[in-house]
Structure formats: C-alpha cells, structure tokens
PDB file of C-alpha atoms and ligand atoms in Angstrom:
ATOM      1  CA  GLU A   1      88.704 -44.827  66.086  1.00 89.00           C
ATOM      2  CA  GLN A   2      89.119 -40.869  66.078  1.00 92.00           C
ATOM      3  CA  TYR A   3      88.699 -38.430  63.148  1.00 96.00           C
ATOM      4  CA  GLN A   4      89.729 -35.059  62.102  1.00 95.00           C
ATOM      5  CA  ILE A   5      87.171 -33.590  60.074  1.00 95.00           C
ATOM      6  CA  SER A   6      86.306 -30.405  58.783  1.00 95.00           C
ATOM      7  CA  ALA A   7      82.853 -30.298  59.006  1.00 97.00           C
ATOM      8  CA  PRO A   8      80.324 -27.856  57.395  1.00 97.00           C
ATOM      9  CA  ILE A   9      77.749 -26.233  59.542  1.00 97.00           C
ATOM     10  CA  LEU A  10      74.378 -27.053  58.492  1.00 98.00           C
ATOM     11  CA  HIS A  11      72.423 -25.150  60.785  1.00 97.00           C
ATOM     12  CA  ASN A  12      73.127 -23.053  64.107  1.00 97.00           C
ATOM     13  CA  GLN A  13      70.115 -21.987  66.087  1.00 96.00           C
ATOM     14  CA  GLN A  14      69.103 -20.159  69.373  1.00 96.00           C
ATOM     15  CA  LEU A  15      67.228 -23.054  71.576  1.00 94.00           C
ATOM     16  CA  HIS A  16      66.520 -19.719  73.991  1.00 89.00           C
ATOM     17  CA  GLY A  17      68.299 -17.738  75.995  1.00 92.00           C
ATOM     18  CA  ASP A  18      71.869 -18.575  76.099  1.00 94.00           C
ATOM     19  CA  TYR A  19      71.539 -21.526  74.529  1.00 96.00           C
ATOM     20  CA  TYR A  20      72.277 -23.086  70.857  1.00 97.00           C
ATOM     21  CA  GLN A  21      72.166 -26.229  69.079  1.00 97.00           C
ATOM     22  CA  LEU A  22      74.501 -26.701  66.104  1.00 98.00           C
ATOM     23  CA  ASP A  23      74.313 -29.187  63.627  1.00 98.00           C
ATOM     24  CA  ILE A  24      77.371 -30.206  61.659  1.00 98.00           C
ATOM     25  CA  THR A  25      77.781 -32.775  58.652  1.00 98.00           C
ATOM     26  CA  ALA A  26      80.498 -35.015  59.655  1.00 98.00           C
ATOM     27  CA  PRO A  27      79.514 -38.541  58.792  1.00 97.00           C
ATOM     28  CA  ALA A  28      82.602 -40.744  60.347  1.00 97.00           C
ATOM     29  CA  ILE A  29      82.344 -38.810  63.595  1.00 98.00           C
ATOM     30  CA  ALA A  30      78.434 -39.349  63.482  1.00 98.00           C
ATOM     31  CA  ARG A  31      78.976 -43.144  62.811  1.00 98.00           C
ATOM     32  CA  ALA A  32      81.391 -44.208  65.512  1.00 98.00           C
ATOM     33  CA  ALA A  33      80.032 -41.651  68.296  1.00 98.00           C
ATOM     34  CA  GLN A  34      78.590 -43.505  71.334  1.00 98.00           C
ATOM     35  CA  PRO A  35      76.444 -41.966  74.179  1.00 98.00           C
ATOM     36  CA  GLY A  36      78.686 -40.005  76.433  1.00 98.00           C
ATOM     37  CA  GLN A  37      81.487 -39.120  73.822  1.00 97.00           C
ATOM     38  CA  PHE A  38      82.381 -35.867  72.966  1.00 97.00           C
ATOM     39  CA  ILE A  39      83.915 -33.755  69.963  1.00 97.00           C
ATOM     40  CA  HIS A  40      86.879 -30.798  70.070  1.00 94.00           C
ATOM     41  CA  VAL A  41      85.921 -27.939  68.086  1.00 93.00           C
ATOM     42  CA  GLN A  42      88.328 -25.523  67.071  1.00 88.00           C
ATOM     43  CA  LEU A  43      87.267 -21.996  66.592  1.00 78.00           C
ATOM     44  CA  PRO A  44      88.277 -21.011  62.861  1.00 65.00           C
ATOM     45  CA  ALA A  45      88.868 -17.249  63.245  1.00 65.00           C
ATOM     46  CA  MET A  46      90.262 -17.388  66.220  1.00 62.00           C
ATOM     47  CA  PRO A  47      93.589 -19.953  65.463  1.00 57.00           C
ATOM     48  CA  ASP A  48      95.548 -18.994  68.225  1.00 61.00           C
ATOM     49  CA  HIS A  49      92.827 -19.131  70.900  1.00 59.00           C
ATOM     50  CA  VAL A  50      92.570 -22.098  73.637  1.00 56.00           C
ATOM     51  CA  LEU A  51      93.335 -25.027  71.275  1.00 64.00           C
ATOM     52  CA  ARG A  52      89.923 -26.442  70.759  1.00 79.00           C
ATOM     53  CA  ARG A  53      86.878 -26.538  72.808  1.00 87.00           C
ATOM     54  CA  PRO A  54      85.153 -29.875  73.902  1.00 92.00           C
ATOM     55  CA  PHE A  55      80.989 -30.035  73.485  1.00 95.00           C
ATOM     56  CA  SER A  56      79.167 -33.098  74.460  1.00 97.00           C
ATOM     57  CA  ILE A  57      77.721 -35.381  71.163  1.00 98.00           C
ATOM     58  CA  TYR A  58      74.075 -34.350  71.839  1.00 98.00           C
ATOM     59  CA  ASP A  59      72.645 -36.330  68.847  1.00 98.00           C
ATOM     60  CA  VAL A  60      73.570 -38.061  65.676  1.00 98.00           C
ATOM     61  CA  ASN A  61      72.059 -39.366  62.285  1.00 98.00           C
ATOM     62  CA  PRO A  62      74.440 -41.952  61.101  1.00 96.00           C
ATOM     63  CA  THR A  63      72.662 -42.437  57.830  1.00 96.00           C
ATOM     64  CA  ASP A  64      72.862 -38.495  56.505  1.00 97.00           C
ATOM     65  CA  GLY A  65      76.134 -38.025  58.637  1.00 97.00           C
ATOM     66  CA  ARG A  66      74.427 -35.228  60.898  1.00 98.00           C
ATOM     67  CA  LEU A  67      75.899 -34.648  64.289  1.00 98.00           C
ATOM     68  CA  SER A  68      74.701 -32.465  66.748  1.00 98.00           C
ATOM     69  CA  ILE A  69      75.640 -30.522  69.996  1.00 98.00           C
ATOM     70  CA  ILE A  70      74.148 -28.232  72.256  1.00 96.00           C
ATOM     71  CA  TYR A  71      76.160 -25.054  73.708  1.00 95.00           C
ATOM     72  CA  LYS A  72      75.849 -22.015  76.143  1.00 94.00           C
ATOM     73  CA  VAL A  73      77.371 -18.928  75.243  1.00 94.00           C
ATOM     74  CA  VAL A  74      79.129 -18.136  77.965  1.00 89.00           C
ATOM     75  CA  GLY A  75      82.128 -16.253  76.590  1.00 84.00           C
ATOM     76  CA  LYS A  76      84.034 -14.963  73.662  1.00 83.00           C
ATOM     77  CA  GLY A  77      84.608 -18.545  72.245  1.00 83.00           C
ATOM     78  CA  THR A  78      81.158 -19.578  72.533  1.00 88.00           C
ATOM     79  CA  GLU A  79      79.503 -16.076  71.416  1.00 89.00           C
ATOM     80  CA  HIS A  80      82.157 -16.400  68.443  1.00 88.00           C
ATOM     81  CA  ILE A  81      80.233 -19.852  67.391  1.00 91.00           C
ATOM     82  CA  SER A  82      76.808 -18.395  67.893  1.00 94.00           C
ATOM     83  CA  VAL A  83      77.251 -16.368  64.843  1.00 94.00           C
ATOM     84  CA  LEU A  84      78.462 -18.758  62.205  1.00 94.00           C
ATOM     85  CA  LYS A  85      76.563 -19.088  59.583  1.00 96.00           C
ATOM     86  CA  PRO A  86      75.318 -22.439  57.749  1.00 97.00           C
ATOM     87  CA  GLY A  87      78.216 -23.783  55.400  1.00 96.00           C
ATOM     88  CA  THR A  88      81.008 -22.273  57.140  1.00 94.00           C
ATOM     89  CA  LYS A  89      83.283 -25.191  57.802  1.00 94.00           C
ATOM     90  CA  LEU A  90      84.913 -26.266  61.671  1.00 94.00           C
ATOM     91  CA  ASP A  91      87.682 -28.462  62.264  1.00 93.00           C
ATOM     92  CA  ILE A  92      86.288 -31.001  64.745  1.00 95.00           C
ATOM     93  CA  LEU A  93      88.081 -33.571  66.233  1.00 95.00           C
ATOM     94  CA  GLY A  94      86.382 -36.996  67.540  1.00 96.00           C
ATOM     95  CA  PRO A  95      84.324 -39.076  68.782  1.00 97.00           C
ATOM     96  CA  LEU A  96      86.398 -38.421  72.046  1.00 96.00           C
ATOM     97  CA  GLY A  97      86.494 -40.098  75.179  1.00 96.00           C
ATOM     98  CA  ARG A  98      84.866 -43.018  77.059  1.00 97.00           C
ATOM     99  CA  GLY A  99      81.420 -42.750  77.008  1.00 97.00           C
ATOM    100  CA  PHE A 100      78.575 -44.481  79.328  1.00 98.00           C
ATOM    101  CA  SER A 101      77.647 -48.053  79.460  1.00 98.00           C
ATOM    102  CA  PRO A 102      74.520 -49.142  77.839  1.00 97.00           C
ATOM    103  CA  LEU A 103      71.450 -48.868  80.042  1.00 97.00           C
ATOM    104  CA  PRO A 104      70.164 -52.376  81.461  1.00 96.00           C
ATOM    105  CA  GLY A 105      67.509 -53.791  79.870  1.00 94.00           C
ATOM    106  CA  ASP A 106      66.156 -56.037  83.009  1.00 95.00           C
ATOM    107  CA  ILE A 107      66.117 -53.312  85.874  1.00 96.00           C
ATOM    108  CA  PRO A 108      64.577 -49.911  85.604  1.00 97.00           C
ATOM    109  CA  SER A 109      67.070 -46.739  84.683  1.00 98.00           C
ATOM    110  CA  VAL A 110      67.130 -42.734  85.245  1.00 98.00           C
ATOM    111  CA  ILE A 111      68.875 -40.322  83.597  1.00 98.00           C
ATOM    112  CA  ALA A 112      69.345 -37.167  86.038  1.00 98.00           C
ATOM    113  CA  ALA A 113      70.691 -34.116  83.667  1.00 98.00           C
ATOM    114  CA  GLY A 114      71.541 -30.173  85.476  1.00 96.00           C
ATOM    115  CA  GLY A 115      71.408 -27.331  82.784  1.00 94.00           C
ATOM    116  CA  TYR A 116      73.001 -28.535  79.584  1.00 93.00           C
ATOM    117  CA  GLY A 117      74.164 -31.859  80.657  1.00 96.00           C
ATOM    118  CA  CYS A 118      71.037 -33.424  79.404  1.00 97.00           C
ATOM    119  CA  ALA A 119      72.666 -32.855  75.709  1.00 97.00           C
ATOM    120  CA  ALA A 120      75.198 -35.515  77.041  1.00 97.00           C
ATOM    121  CA  THR A 121      72.561 -38.287  77.944  1.00 98.00           C
ATOM    122  CA  PHE A 122      70.152 -38.010  75.379  1.00 98.00           C
ATOM    123  CA  LEU A 123      71.911 -40.691  72.660  1.00 98.00           C
ATOM    124  CA  LEU A 124      71.829 -43.322  75.848  1.00 98.00           C
ATOM    125  CA  ALA A 125      68.008 -42.878  76.407  1.00 98.00           C
ATOM    126  CA  LYS A 126      67.882 -42.623  72.249  1.00 98.00           C
ATOM    127  CA  ARG A 127      69.700 -45.989  72.432  1.00 97.00           C
ATOM    128  CA  ALA A 128      68.035 -47.809  75.650  1.00 97.00           C
ATOM    129  CA  ARG A 129      66.260 -50.886  74.830  1.00 94.00           C
ATOM    130  CA  VAL A 130      64.354 -50.118  77.798  1.00 96.00           C
ATOM    131  CA  LEU A 131      63.491 -46.377  78.076  1.00 97.00           C
ATOM    132  CA  PRO A 132      64.728 -44.430  81.001  1.00 98.00           C
ATOM    133  CA  THR A 133      62.803 -41.927  83.107  1.00 98.00           C
ATOM    134  CA  VAL A 134      64.784 -38.538  82.711  1.00 98.00           C
ATOM    135  CA  LEU A 135      64.977 -35.924  85.308  1.00 98.00           C
ATOM    136  CA  LEU A 136      65.872 -32.407  84.135  1.00 98.00           C
ATOM    137  CA  GLY A 137      66.955 -29.768  86.223  1.00 97.00           C
ATOM    138  CA  GLY A 138      68.174 -26.143  86.393  1.00 96.00           C
ATOM    139  CA  ARG A 139      68.015 -22.834  87.854  1.00 96.00           C
ATOM    140  CA  SER A 140      64.625 -21.726  85.853  1.00 96.00           C
ATOM    141  CA  ALA A 141      62.509 -22.852  83.498  1.00 96.00           C
ATOM    142  CA  GLY A 142      64.877 -21.454  80.775  1.00 95.00           C
ATOM    143  CA  ASP A 143      67.552 -23.671  81.715  1.00 95.00           C
ATOM    144  CA  ILE A 144      65.378 -26.355  81.235  1.00 97.00           C
ATOM    145  CA  LEU A 145      66.435 -28.212  77.487  1.00 96.00           C
ATOM    146  CA  LEU A 146      65.466 -30.851  75.734  1.00 97.00           C
ATOM    147  CA  GLN A 147      62.212 -32.059  77.358  1.00 97.00           C
ATOM    148  CA  ASP A 148      60.377 -32.317  74.009  1.00 97.00           C
ATOM    149  CA  ALA A 149      62.981 -34.325  72.349  1.00 98.00           C
ATOM    150  CA  TYR A 150      63.336 -36.563  75.594  1.00 98.00           C
ATOM    151  CA  GLU A 151      59.559 -37.007  75.252  1.00 98.00           C
ATOM    152  CA  SER A 152      59.622 -37.516  71.704  1.00 98.00           C
ATOM    153  CA  LEU A 153      61.745 -40.815  72.526  1.00 98.00           C
ATOM    154  CA  GLY A 154      58.372 -41.866  74.367  1.00 98.00           C
ATOM    155  CA  CYS A 155      60.674 -41.043  78.399  1.00 98.00           C
ATOM    156  CA  GLN A 156      58.494 -40.012  81.122  1.00 98.00           C
ATOM    157  CA  VAL A 157      60.419 -36.441  81.832  1.00 98.00           C
ATOM    158  CA  LEU A 158      60.304 -34.622  85.521  1.00 98.00           C
ATOM    159  CA  VAL A 159      61.448 -31.425  85.856  1.00 98.00           C
ATOM    160  CA  ALA A 160      62.803 -29.597  88.768  1.00 98.00           C
ATOM    161  CA  THR A 161      64.024 -25.346  89.087  1.00 98.00           C
ATOM    162  CA  ASP A 162      65.586 -23.678  91.937  1.00 97.00           C
ATOM    163  CA  ASP A 163      62.823 -21.324  91.301  1.00 97.00           C
ATOM    164  CA  GLY A 164      59.747 -23.350  90.539  1.00 97.00           C
ATOM    165  CA  SER A 165      59.447 -21.955  87.534  1.00 97.00           C
ATOM    166  CA  ALA A 166      59.167 -25.084  86.062  1.00 97.00           C
ATOM    167  CA  GLY A 167      58.062 -28.343  87.276  1.00 96.00           C
ATOM    168  CA  ALA A 168      58.717 -28.920  90.997  1.00 97.00           C
ATOM    169  CA  LYS A 169      60.766 -26.281  92.813  1.00 97.00           C
ATOM    170  CA  GLY A 170      63.417 -27.771  94.229  1.00 97.00           C
ATOM    171  CA  LEU A 171      66.661 -29.902  93.023  1.00 97.00           C
ATOM    172  CA  VAL A 172      67.085 -32.808  90.513  1.00 97.00           C
ATOM    173  CA  THR A 173      68.263 -34.818  92.894  1.00 97.00           C
ATOM    174  CA  GLU A 174      65.265 -34.220  95.140  1.00 97.00           C
ATOM    175  CA  LEU A 175      63.494 -36.106  92.176  1.00 98.00           C
ATOM    176  CA  LEU A 176      66.084 -38.721  92.105  1.00 98.00           C
ATOM    177  CA  GLU A 177      65.094 -39.578  95.507  1.00 97.00           C
ATOM    178  CA  ARG A 178      61.267 -39.648  94.544  1.00 97.00           C
ATOM    179  CA  VAL A 179      62.076 -42.023  91.482  1.00 97.00           C
ATOM    180  CA  LEU A 180      64.184 -44.155  93.067  1.00 98.00           C
ATOM    181  CA  TYR A 181      61.301 -44.532  95.983  1.00 97.00           C
ATOM    182  CA  GLU A 182      59.415 -45.928  93.605  1.00 95.00           C
ATOM    183  CA  ALA A 183      62.332 -48.090  91.353  1.00 96.00           C
ATOM    184  CA  PRO A 184      64.734 -48.706  94.235  1.00 96.00           C
ATOM    185  CA  ASN A 185      67.159 -51.068  92.090  1.00 96.00           C
ATOM    186  CA  SER A 186      67.327 -48.443  89.383  1.00 97.00           C
ATOM    187  CA  TRP A 187      70.793 -47.967  87.286  1.00 98.00           C
ATOM    188  CA  ILE A 188      71.770 -44.048  87.122  1.00 98.00           C
ATOM    189  CA  ALA A 189      73.303 -42.316  84.795  1.00 98.00           C
ATOM    190  CA  ALA A 190      73.836 -38.215  84.938  1.00 98.00           C
ATOM    191  CA  CYS A 191      75.561 -35.144  83.623  1.00 97.00           C
ATOM    192  CA  GLY A 192      75.369 -31.838  85.251  1.00 96.00           C
ATOM    193  CA  PRO A 193      77.525 -29.158  87.296  1.00 95.00           C
ATOM    194  CA  THR A 194      79.824 -30.817  89.912  1.00 94.00           C
ATOM    195  CA  PRO A 195      77.629 -30.661  93.197  1.00 95.00           C
ATOM    196  CA  MET A 196      75.191 -32.339  91.536  1.00 96.00           C
ATOM    197  CA  LEU A 197      77.032 -34.850  90.207  1.00 97.00           C
ATOM    198  CA  LYS A 198      78.106 -35.407  93.897  1.00 97.00           C
ATOM    199  CA  ALA A 199      75.024 -35.263  95.145  1.00 97.00           C
ATOM    200  CA  VAL A 200      74.027 -37.856  92.926  1.00 98.00           C
ATOM    201  CA  GLY A 201      76.858 -39.831  93.877  1.00 97.00           C
ATOM    202  CA  MET A 202      76.448 -40.255  97.544  1.00 97.00           C
ATOM    203  CA  ILE A 203      72.595 -41.189  96.691  1.00 97.00           C
ATOM    204  CA  ALA A 204      73.918 -44.156  94.563  1.00 97.00           C
ATOM    205  CA  GLU A 205      76.735 -45.150  97.169  1.00 96.00           C
ATOM    206  CA  SER A 206      74.239 -45.142  99.807  1.00 96.00           C
ATOM    207  CA  ARG A 207      71.683 -47.071  98.386  1.00 97.00           C
ATOM    208  CA  LYS A 208      74.601 -49.346  96.583  1.00 96.00           C
ATOM    209  CA  LEU A 209      73.570 -48.735  93.134  1.00 97.00           C
ATOM    210  CA  ASN A 210      75.401 -48.045  89.871  1.00 97.00           C
ATOM    211  CA  ALA A 211      75.696 -44.802  88.730  1.00 98.00           C
ATOM    212  CA  GLU A 212      77.660 -43.280  86.037  1.00 98.00           C
ATOM    213  CA  ILE A 213      78.538 -39.493  85.773  1.00 98.00           C
ATOM    214  CA  SER A 214      80.172 -37.160  82.966  1.00 97.00           C
ATOM    215  CA  LEU A 215      82.208 -34.908  84.465  1.00 94.00           C
ATOM    216  CA  ASP A 216      82.530 -31.467  82.631  1.00 85.00           C
ATOM    217  CA  ARG A 217      86.220 -29.993  83.209  1.00 85.00           C
ATOM    218  CA  VAL A 218      88.518 -27.571  81.141  1.00 85.00           C
ATOM    219  CA  MET A 219      90.358 -29.335  78.483  1.00 85.00           C
ATOM    220  CA  CYS A 220      93.023 -28.001  76.380  1.00 85.00           C
ATOM    221  CA  CYS A 221      94.442 -31.528  74.046  1.00 87.00           C
ATOM    222  CA  GLY A 222      91.316 -33.968  74.730  1.00 88.00           C
ATOM    223  CA  MET A 223      93.436 -36.551  73.772  1.00 89.00           C
ATOM    224  CA  GLY A 224      94.969 -37.562  77.385  1.00 92.00           C
ATOM    225  CA  ALA A 225      98.265 -35.370  76.647  1.00 91.00           C
ATOM    226  CA  CYS A 226      98.218 -32.332  78.869  1.00 91.00           C
ATOM    227  CA  PHE A 227      96.764 -33.192  81.979  1.00 91.00           C
ATOM    228  CA  ALA A 228      94.739 -29.809  82.165  1.00 91.00           C
ATOM    229  CA  CYS A 229      91.460 -32.074  82.806  1.00 94.00           C
ATOM    230  CA  VAL A 230      92.420 -33.974  85.833  1.00 95.00           C
ATOM    231  CA  ILE A 231      89.943 -35.444  88.224  1.00 95.00           C
ATOM    232  CA  LYS A 232      90.443 -37.316  91.341  1.00 96.00           C
ATOM    233  CA  ARG A 233      89.687 -41.010  91.205  1.00 97.00           C
ATOM    234  CA  LYS A 234      89.840 -43.513  94.174  1.00 97.00           C
ATOM    235  CA  ALA A 235      93.400 -45.876  93.888  1.00 96.00           C
ATOM    236  CA  ASN A 236      95.768 -48.050  95.998  1.00 96.00           C
ATOM    237  CA  THR A 237      97.696 -45.531  96.958  1.00 95.00           C
ATOM    238  CA  PRO A 238      99.165 -44.604 100.237  1.00 96.00           C
ATOM    239  CA  GLU A 239      96.955 -41.116  99.645  1.00 94.00           C
ATOM    240  CA  LYS A 240      94.109 -43.937  98.500  1.00 96.00           C
ATOM    241  CA  TRP A 241      93.557 -41.426  95.442  1.00 97.00           C
ATOM    242  CA  ALA A 242      95.157 -41.129  91.819  1.00 97.00           C
ATOM    243  CA  TYR A 243      94.634 -38.491  88.962  1.00 96.00           C
ATOM    244  CA  ALA A 244      92.971 -39.245  86.134  1.00 96.00           C
ATOM    245  CA  ARG A 245      92.063 -37.647  83.263  1.00 96.00           C
ATOM    246  CA  ALA A 246      88.385 -36.248  82.160  1.00 95.00           C
ATOM    247  CA  CYS A 247      89.384 -36.636  78.454  1.00 95.00           C
ATOM    248  CA  SER A 248      90.981 -40.305  78.447  1.00 95.00           C
ATOM    249  CA  ASP A 249      90.145 -41.607  80.856  1.00 96.00           C
ATOM    250  CA  GLY A 250      86.305 -40.044  81.161  1.00 94.00           C
ATOM    251  CA  PRO A 251      84.379 -38.011  80.437  1.00 96.00           C
ATOM    252  CA  VAL A 252      82.222 -40.593  82.148  1.00 98.00           C
ATOM    253  CA  PHE A 253      83.140 -42.295  85.051  1.00 98.00           C
ATOM    254  CA  LYS A 254      81.759 -44.479  87.987  1.00 97.00           C
ATOM    255  CA  ALA A 255      80.309 -42.107  90.589  1.00 97.00           C
ATOM    256  CA  ASN A 256      81.776 -44.473  93.184  1.00 95.00           C
ATOM    257  CA  ASP A 257      85.123 -44.762  91.421  1.00 96.00           C
ATOM    258  CA  ILE A 258      85.516 -40.560  92.305  1.00 96.00           C
ATOM    259  CA  TRP A 259      87.255 -39.016  95.483  1.00 95.00           C
ATOM    260  CA  TRP A 260      85.524 -36.154  95.884  1.00 90.00           C
TER     261      TRP A 260
HETATM  262 FE1  LIG B 301      94.643 -33.026  77.727  1.00 76.51          FE
HETATM  263 FE2  LIG B 301      92.858 -33.976  79.061  1.00 76.51          FE
HETATM  264  S1  LIG B 301      92.690 -32.326  78.362  1.00 76.51           S
HETATM  265  S2  LIG B 301      95.072 -34.489  78.943  1.00 76.51           S
END
C-alpha cells in the first residue's frame, strides 16, 4: 500500500561534508516500509522542478511515525532540501518499489555498501534474525557513513576507502572477497554505485551465491508509468534481455538477473 502524506520535518542535520540526515513524521509510511523501499519527495518551493526526487528509506520508527533518509547535496534540488527548517511540510509518496528479501537465518549474510548506499540497507540489518557483516566503502573517510549506526545494532563493520583515509585502502569488493573467504556460502545484499554493484554481481555469479542489489536510477514518476528508470534485465527474448523499471520492478533486483 502507498500513501501520499504531508510530512513535517523533525530534524534536518548535516552528518558530515555534503551528507545530511532528514527525519520526518510520516506514520503510515513508517509502518508500511520494507527494507530497500524508497520515498518520493516533492520539493516544496520548486513546484515545477523535476516532479519528485527518490530517496532510500534509511530508518523508521513505526511507534512514533518517524522516517529518516540520508541525502547528499549534489545540486540545486538537494541544496534546497538542506536548508529546510523543522516544521516545514514535505509532500511525500511512499513506500515505493520492491525492496530486499529478508536476510536468511540459516547462513551468514553480508551487506556491501558504497557511499550513502548504506542507507538503503540499514533496515535490512536492523530486522535481521542473524546479524550481517557490514562492509562500507567510499572514496575517502568523509564518504563513510552510518558506521556507528550499524555497530550499535551489533554488526561487525569493515571499512575500505580508495585513498586509505579510513579502514583498508582499496575497494569494498576486496573486503567482500575477504569475507567470502571466511564464510563462502554467504548471502549478499548491496547498494552503491553501478560499477561496484556490477563487481558484486560478478563475484556472486562466479561463486553461485545469492546476491540482491539496489540500483540507483533517475526516476520521474516513481510508480512505473514514465520509463525514465529502465534497466536491462535478462529475459527470454531474441536479444536475451528486456527492459525493467527500477522504480516498480526494483530498485532491488537479483544481481544475477541484470543484463550488465
Ligand atoms: Fe517512472 Fe520508473 S520512474 S517508470
């Protein structure tokens, strides 16, 4: 079920650098949200701006109706969100999309996240019966987010950065290889930049592991109507692929189903 809510802002605060956390009150969406789903937010003072912006649901509190997202200021739209004050109401649509399957309780699982992709996988870890190992990657220390949040769930968190300014120097997929060396039958969930997700998909395919990935795409309608968000998915067609919509068929897909 989806809801359109005029949701007041509770907090809007800078985490560090260009990354912010926005908390709103949206009880119906907070109660219905599943890990990996997203909301579509209309920018209040920009009614004729791109219809809405999608944001992964980071965390929810079904009891008090709080819903949190993490965003990075990358342009006018997100810059505009970053200066909104508590009490401002945002027009929110959600929860949207197909999220992650629950993490299995009988085999180990690992979450691999690049940049603020770690927001999309947080609820998955929070609702896990057996805690996943969490791998956070980014260009440098400033791109590593939510390490404390995952650790406070009890997860073991490993960090990798391109420049070595936090954790190991290297890619999050190198950490994944290392974890799979110890726990070769792990279930994988991932969110981050496309090259990283492709690499995760290749690792999973070569080891015949289950991997689910959340694809980040430009979205206009968010509800399957405009085809702005299409990706290629393996299919029984002469081309061997067919278009799927990231917003409604995803954003979470089995890595093995993607035609890279
Ligand atoms: Fe419109 Fe996906 S955003 S179909």
